[in-house]
Each structure stands twice: as C-alpha cells, then as structure tokens.
Amino acid sequence: MKKYLVIGNPIQHSLSPLIQNYWIKKNNINAIYEKEKLEKEDLKNLVLKVKEGKIHGANVTVPFKKDIIFHLEELTQEAENTQSVNTIYLNNNKVTGHNTDIDGFRLAIQDIKFDVYNKHVLIVGAGGVAPSIICALIKMKVNKISLINRTKEKAENLKKLFKDLNIINWNEIQDFDMIINATSVGLNISDELNLDFSKIENNKFFYDVIYNPKETNFLKNAKTLGNKTENGKKMFIHQAAQAFKIWHGIQPEINEEIERLLDQ
Ligand code: ATR
C-alpha cells in the first residue's frame, strides 16, 4: 500500500486527509493518506523517506512551505518562482517540490467566473500563501497588484520576488476591483481585520483564502456593504486535486459531494 501524508504544525485541523482519501477510495487506489505534526528538524528525514520510497508523496502546509525547499533536490518553476512548496514527489529519482496553490487559486477564480483580466487586485497579508496568489494573478493578466501587510517590512520582502508589486500602508486603502484576505485573521470566528472598507464603493469582489469558518467577518462585513464574496474552499479543493493528479496520474472528479464533505 502506498503512503501519502500532509505535514505541518499545527496539523490536527487539516482536511487534506478527508479529501485525498475520498479520491483514493473513489479511484480504487491501494493507498492511504495521513497527517503528521512535524518539527522543523524533522523535514530532512521526511525528504529522505520520499527518496527511499517509504513515503510516496506529501503535502506541506504552514509553517514549512519555505523551510522544506532547503532539503529538496529539485523544484518546479512554480515552486521556484514563489519560493513555496506544498507538494512533494519523486521525479526521475529526485525528490521534487511543486506548488499547486497557484493553479488552485487560478482554477477557483475561473470556476466562479470572476474575470480578473486587467483588474486592480488588493492582497491583504504577506504570509505563506501570498506569493502563490500573486503568481496566479500575474498568470491571469491582472492590471495591478497592490499588497498591504500589518508588518510592512514583510510586504517589502515580497518585492524581491515580484518587482511590480505595489506596497501600500496599513489603512491607506485605495480603490480596487478585488480584495483578497491572505492573512490568518478569521481562522477564529471572532477575528476582525483592523481595516476600514466602508469608504469603498460597493460591488467589489471580496475573497478569503480561509474556508473554515465558512464566512469570516471579512466576508460577512463585505456582504453587508453590498459586495460579492467567496471563501477559499474551491481553492483548497483544486490545489488538492492537482496534487492527486501528480501522485496518481488521475484527474480526480470535483463534485458537490466533496464540497459537502468539507462543510463540517
Ligand atoms: P507566516 O507569516 O508565518 O507565513 P501565515 O499564517 O502564512 O504565517 O501568515 C500570517 C499573515 O497574517 C501575515 O501576513 C500576518 O501579518 P504580519 O506579517 O504582520 O505578522 C497576518 N496577520 C496575522 N495576524 C494578524 C492581525 N491580527 N492583523 C493583521 N494581520 C495579521
């Protein structure tokens, strides 16, 4: 039986095993997908296990998406561009890191038929997921990407990877077409982003990478102000599907049953 897993810290709330085992079963694959809480010093051993064929693939989540790179033998272009890896596999006997968050985001936006072409997008947050979203938005040919982060220095660091990024000060929010919450604010239901959107015209698109809880205060408030909203569930599903395809060579079906499975 082949073994796959998601590693991170914390990891108990990860829904990756639920979705991956659902597709494994649906496709009659002899495999199991588990979750494991690791420390930074365990990453080397994880990569070794993939090299030795003891583990056949892994997802990497917060806070190791960057740290893992140091131990890998090869990176795909997507992983290289974002300096972020969420999927590991053995390719030509080399432990390779890839980033499926980029296409996860792109396909989610495509699914909901929001046309970002030539639009101005504002990202809030400069943590682990921000480079993947920036990369996807560039691929989707947006006109301008602005980024705001509580710690401005971290936002400035992202400019080393993406030179056209427009960094703005906290609470100096300019007009935009779409705004993305890429912070961890909202993971607790009572969390509030300390930003004021009341002066922005309505009919904008507010997107939250968080999908559990289903509706963060960021989305709730945006809806009250008359904006379109969407949570990160579709992005999560698509990034998982891309990883499944890499490991098993099968494009898994995305259906309503999966959407319901994740609503818990
Ligand atoms: P990491 O920063 O380790 O990659 P992350 O969960 O990927 O972790 O990212 C956390 C993001 O949420 C960061 O952009 C963080 O802002 P800082 O860089 O200023 O820490 C943001 N964040 C977390 N708590 C926040 C809060 N209370 N208000 C605003 N932003 C917050």
Coordinates of C-alpha atoms and ligand atoms in Angstrom, one line a residue:
M1 CA 0.0 0.0 0.0
K2 CA 1.3 3.4 -0.9
K3 CA 1.6 6.0 1.8
Y4 CA 1.0 9.8 1.5
L5 CA 0.7 12.5 4.1
V6 CA 0.3 16.1 4.9
I7 CA 2.8 17.6 7.3
G8 CA 2.6 20.9 9.2
N9 CA 2.4 22.3 12.7
P10 CA -0.3 22.5 13.9
I11 CA -1.9 19.8 11.7
Q12 CA -5.0 18.5 13.6
H13 CA -7.4 20.6 11.7
S14 CA -6.2 19.8 8.2
L15 CA -8.9 18.5 5.9
S16 CA -6.4 17.1 3.3
P17 CA -6.7 13.5 4.5
L18 CA -10.5 13.7 4.1
I19 CA -10.4 14.8 0.5
Q20 CA -7.4 12.7 -0.6
N21 CA -8.8 9.5 1.0
Y22 CA -12.1 10.2 -0.7
W23 CA -10.5 10.3 -4.1
I24 CA -8.2 7.3 -3.3
K25 CA -11.3 5.3 -2.5
K26 CA -13.3 6.6 -5.5
N27 CA -10.5 5.6 -7.8
N28 CA -9.8 2.2 -6.2
I29 CA -6.2 3.1 -5.4
N30 CA -4.3 1.0 -2.9
A31 CA -3.0 3.9 -0.8
I32 CA -3.5 5.8 2.4
Y33 CA -3.2 9.5 3.2
E34 CA -2.4 10.6 6.8
K35 CA -1.5 13.7 8.7
E36 CA 1.6 14.2 10.8
K37 CA 2.7 17.0 13.0
L38 CA 6.4 17.7 12.5
E39 CA 9.1 20.0 13.8
K40 CA 11.5 21.9 11.5
E41 CA 14.3 19.4 12.3
D42 CA 12.1 16.5 11.0
L43 CA 11.9 17.9 7.5
K44 CA 15.2 16.3 6.4
N45 CA 14.0 12.9 7.4
L46 CA 10.7 13.3 5.6
V47 CA 12.5 14.0 2.4
L48 CA 14.7 11.0 2.9
K49 CA 11.7 8.8 3.3
V50 CA 10.3 10.1 0.0
K51 CA 13.7 9.4 -1.6
E52 CA 13.7 5.8 -0.2
G53 CA 10.2 5.2 -1.4
K54 CA 8.8 4.7 2.2
I55 CA 6.5 7.7 1.6
H56 CA 5.2 8.2 -2.0
G57 CA 4.2 11.8 -1.7
A58 CA 3.5 14.6 0.8
N59 CA 1.7 17.9 1.1
V60 CA 3.4 20.6 3.1
T61 CA 1.5 23.2 5.0
V62 CA 2.1 26.1 7.4
P63 CA 4.7 26.8 8.6
F64 CA 7.1 24.7 6.4
K65 CA 6.3 25.7 2.8
K66 CA 9.5 27.6 2.5
D67 CA 11.7 25.7 5.0
I68 CA 11.2 22.4 3.1
I69 CA 12.9 23.9 0.0
F70 CA 16.4 23.6 1.6
H71 CA 16.1 19.8 1.7
L72 CA 14.7 19.1 -1.8
E73 CA 16.7 18.0 -4.8
E74 CA 14.6 19.8 -7.5
L75 CA 11.9 22.5 -7.7
T76 CA 9.4 23.1 -10.4
Q77 CA 9.2 26.5 -12.0
E78 CA 6.2 27.3 -9.9
A79 CA 7.9 26.4 -6.7
E80 CA 11.0 28.3 -7.7
N81 CA 9.0 31.5 -8.6
T82 CA 7.1 31.6 -5.3
Q83 CA 9.8 30.0 -3.1
S84 CA 6.9 28.0 -1.7
V85 CA 6.3 24.2 -1.9
N86 CA 3.1 22.4 -0.9
T87 CA 3.5 19.1 -2.8
I88 CA 6.4 16.7 -2.8
Y89 CA 7.0 13.7 -5.1
L90 CA 9.8 11.6 -6.6
N91 CA 10.6 12.5 -10.2
N92 CA 13.4 10.8 -12.0
N93 CA 14.7 9.7 -8.6
K94 CA 14.9 13.2 -7.4
V95 CA 12.7 14.5 -4.5
T96 CA 10.9 17.4 -6.2
G97 CA 8.9 20.2 -4.8
H98 CA 5.9 21.8 -6.6
N99 CA 3.4 24.5 -5.7
T100 CA -0.3 23.6 -6.5
D101 CA -1.6 26.6 -4.6
I102 CA -1.1 28.8 -7.7
D103 CA -3.3 26.7 -10.0
G104 CA -5.6 26.1 -7.1
F105 CA -6.3 29.8 -6.8
R106 CA -6.5 30.3 -10.6
L107 CA -9.0 27.4 -11.1
A108 CA -11.1 28.5 -8.2
I109 CA -11.5 32.0 -9.6
Q110 CA -12.2 30.5 -13.0
D111 CA -14.9 28.3 -11.5
I112 CA -16.8 31.2 -10.0
K113 CA -16.4 33.1 -13.4
F114 CA -14.9 36.3 -12.0
D115 CA -12.9 37.9 -14.7
V116 CA -9.7 39.4 -13.2
Y117 CA -8.2 40.4 -16.6
N118 CA -7.0 44.0 -16.4
K119 CA -8.3 44.5 -12.9
H120 CA -6.7 46.0 -9.8
V121 CA -6.4 43.5 -7.0
L122 CA -5.5 44.2 -3.4
I123 CA -4.0 41.5 -1.3
V124 CA -4.1 41.7 2.5
G125 CA -1.2 39.7 4.1
A126 CA 2.3 38.7 3.2
G127 CA 2.5 35.2 4.7
G128 CA 2.9 31.8 3.2
V129 CA 0.1 31.9 0.7
A130 CA 0.7 35.4 -0.7
P131 CA 3.4 34.6 -3.3
S132 CA 1.2 31.8 -4.8
I133 CA -1.7 34.2 -5.2
I134 CA 0.5 36.9 -6.7
C135 CA 1.9 34.4 -9.2
A136 CA -1.6 33.2 -10.2
L137 CA -2.8 36.8 -10.6
I138 CA 0.1 37.6 -12.9
K139 CA -0.7 34.5 -14.9
M140 CA -4.3 35.7 -15.2
K141 CA -3.1 39.0 -16.5
V142 CA -4.4 41.4 -13.9
N143 CA -3.6 45.1 -14.4
K144 CA -2.2 45.9 -11.0
I145 CA -1.5 44.0 -7.7
S146 CA -1.3 46.0 -4.5
L147 CA -0.4 44.5 -1.2
I148 CA -0.9 45.6 2.3
N149 CA 0.5 43.9 5.4
R150 CA 0.5 44.8 9.1
T151 CA 4.3 44.4 9.1
K152 CA 5.3 46.5 6.1
E153 CA 8.8 45.0 6.0
K154 CA 7.4 41.6 5.2
A155 CA 5.5 43.1 2.3
E156 CA 8.6 44.9 1.0
N157 CA 10.4 41.5 1.1
L158 CA 7.9 40.1 -1.4
K159 CA 9.1 42.8 -3.9
K160 CA 12.3 40.8 -4.2
L161 CA 10.3 38.1 -5.9
F162 CA 7.7 40.3 -7.6
K163 CA 9.2 43.7 -8.6
D164 CA 5.9 45.2 -9.9
L165 CA 4.1 44.7 -6.6
N166 CA 2.6 47.9 -5.3
I167 CA 3.1 48.1 -1.5
I168 CA 0.7 50.3 0.4
N169 CA 0.5 51.4 4.0
W170 CA -1.9 49.8 6.5
N171 CA -5.3 51.6 6.3
E172 CA -4.4 53.6 3.2
I173 CA -6.7 51.5 1.2
Q174 CA -7.1 52.6 -2.4
D175 CA -9.8 51.7 -4.8
F176 CA -9.7 48.1 -6.1
D177 CA -11.8 45.6 -8.0
M178 CA -11.0 42.6 -6.0
I179 CA -9.6 42.2 -2.5
I180 CA -8.1 39.0 -1.0
N181 CA -7.7 38.2 2.6
A182 CA -4.4 36.2 2.7
T183 CA -3.9 36.6 6.4
S184 CA -4.7 34.2 9.2
V185 CA -7.2 36.7 10.6
G186 CA -10.6 35.0 10.5
L187 CA -9.5 31.4 11.5
N188 CA -11.1 32.2 14.8
I189 CA -14.7 33.2 14.2
S190 CA -14.5 36.4 16.2
D191 CA -11.3 37.7 14.5
E192 CA -11.6 41.1 12.8
L193 CA -9.1 42.7 10.4
N194 CA -8.4 46.1 11.6
L195 CA -9.2 47.7 8.2
D196 CA -12.0 50.0 7.2
F197 CA -13.7 49.3 3.9
S198 CA -16.8 51.4 4.4
K199 CA -15.5 54.2 2.1
I200 CA -15.0 51.8 -0.8
E201 CA -17.8 51.7 -3.4
N202 CA -19.8 48.5 -3.3
N203 CA -20.0 45.8 -5.9
K204 CA -16.4 44.8 -5.4
F205 CA -15.3 41.2 -5.0
F206 CA -14.1 40.1 -1.6
Y207 CA -12.2 36.8 -1.5
D208 CA -11.0 35.0 1.6
V209 CA -8.4 32.2 1.4
I210 CA -9.9 30.9 4.7
Y211 CA -12.8 28.3 4.2
N212 CA -13.2 27.2 7.8
P213 CA -15.1 29.0 9.2
K214 CA -17.2 29.3 6.1
E215 CA -17.8 33.0 6.5
T216 CA -15.2 35.2 8.2
N217 CA -16.0 38.6 9.5
F218 CA -14.1 39.9 6.5
L219 CA -16.7 38.3 4.1
K220 CA -19.6 39.0 6.4
N221 CA -18.9 42.7 6.6
A222 CA -18.2 42.9 2.8
K223 CA -21.6 41.2 2.1
T224 CA -23.4 43.7 4.4
L225 CA -21.7 46.5 2.4
G226 CA -23.1 45.1 -0.8
N227 CA -20.1 43.2 -2.3
K228 CA -19.7 39.8 -3.9
T229 CA -17.9 37.3 -1.7
E230 CA -16.3 33.9 -1.9
N231 CA -14.3 31.7 0.6
G232 CA -11.3 29.6 -0.1
K233 CA -13.0 26.2 -0.3
K234 CA -12.7 25.9 -4.1
M235 CA -9.0 26.9 -3.9
F236 CA -8.4 24.2 -1.3
I237 CA -10.2 21.6 -3.5
H238 CA -8.3 22.5 -6.6
Q239 CA -4.9 22.5 -5.0
A240 CA -5.6 19.1 -3.6
A241 CA -6.8 17.8 -7.0
Q242 CA -3.6 19.0 -8.7
A243 CA -1.5 17.1 -6.0
F244 CA -3.6 14.0 -6.5
K245 CA -3.0 14.2 -10.3
I246 CA 0.7 14.4 -9.8
W247 CA 0.9 11.4 -7.4
H248 CA -1.6 9.1 -9.0
G249 CA -1.8 10.3 -12.6
I250 CA -5.6 10.7 -12.5
Q251 CA -7.5 13.9 -12.6
P252 CA -10.0 13.4 -9.7
E253 CA -13.6 14.4 -10.1
I254 CA -14.7 17.5 -8.2
N255 CA -18.3 17.3 -7.3
E256 CA -20.9 18.5 -4.8
E257 CA -20.3 15.6 -2.5
I258 CA -16.7 16.9 -2.0
E259 CA -18.0 20.4 -1.3
R260 CA -20.4 19.0 1.3
L261 CA -17.6 16.7 2.8
L262 CA -15.6 19.8 3.6
D263 CA -18.6 21.7 5.2
Q264 CA -18.1 20.4 8.7
Ligands
ATR1 P1 3.7 33.3 8.2 O1 3.7 34.8 8.4 O2 4.5 32.5 9.2 O3 3.9 32.8 6.8 P2 0.9 32.9 7.7 O4 -0.1 32.3 8.5 O5 1.2 32.4 6.4 O6 2.2 32.8 8.6 O7 0.7 34.5 7.6 C1 0.2 35.3 8.5 C2 -0.3 36.6 7.9 O8 -1.4 37.1 8.6 C3 0.8 37.6 7.9 O9 0.6 38.5 6.8 C4 0.4 38.4 9.2 O10 0.9 39.7 9.2 P3 2.3 40.0 9.9 O11 3.3 39.8 8.8 O12 2.2 41.5 10.2 O13 2.5 39.1 11.0 C5 -1.1 38.4 9.1 N1 -1.7 38.6 10.4 C6 -1.7 37.7 11.4 N2 -2.4 38.2 12.5 C7 -2.8 39.5 12.1 C8 -3.6 40.5 12.7 N3 -4.1 40.4 13.9 N4 -3.8 41.7 12.0 C9 -3.3 41.8 10.7 N5 -2.6 40.8 10.1 C10 -2.3 39.7 10.8

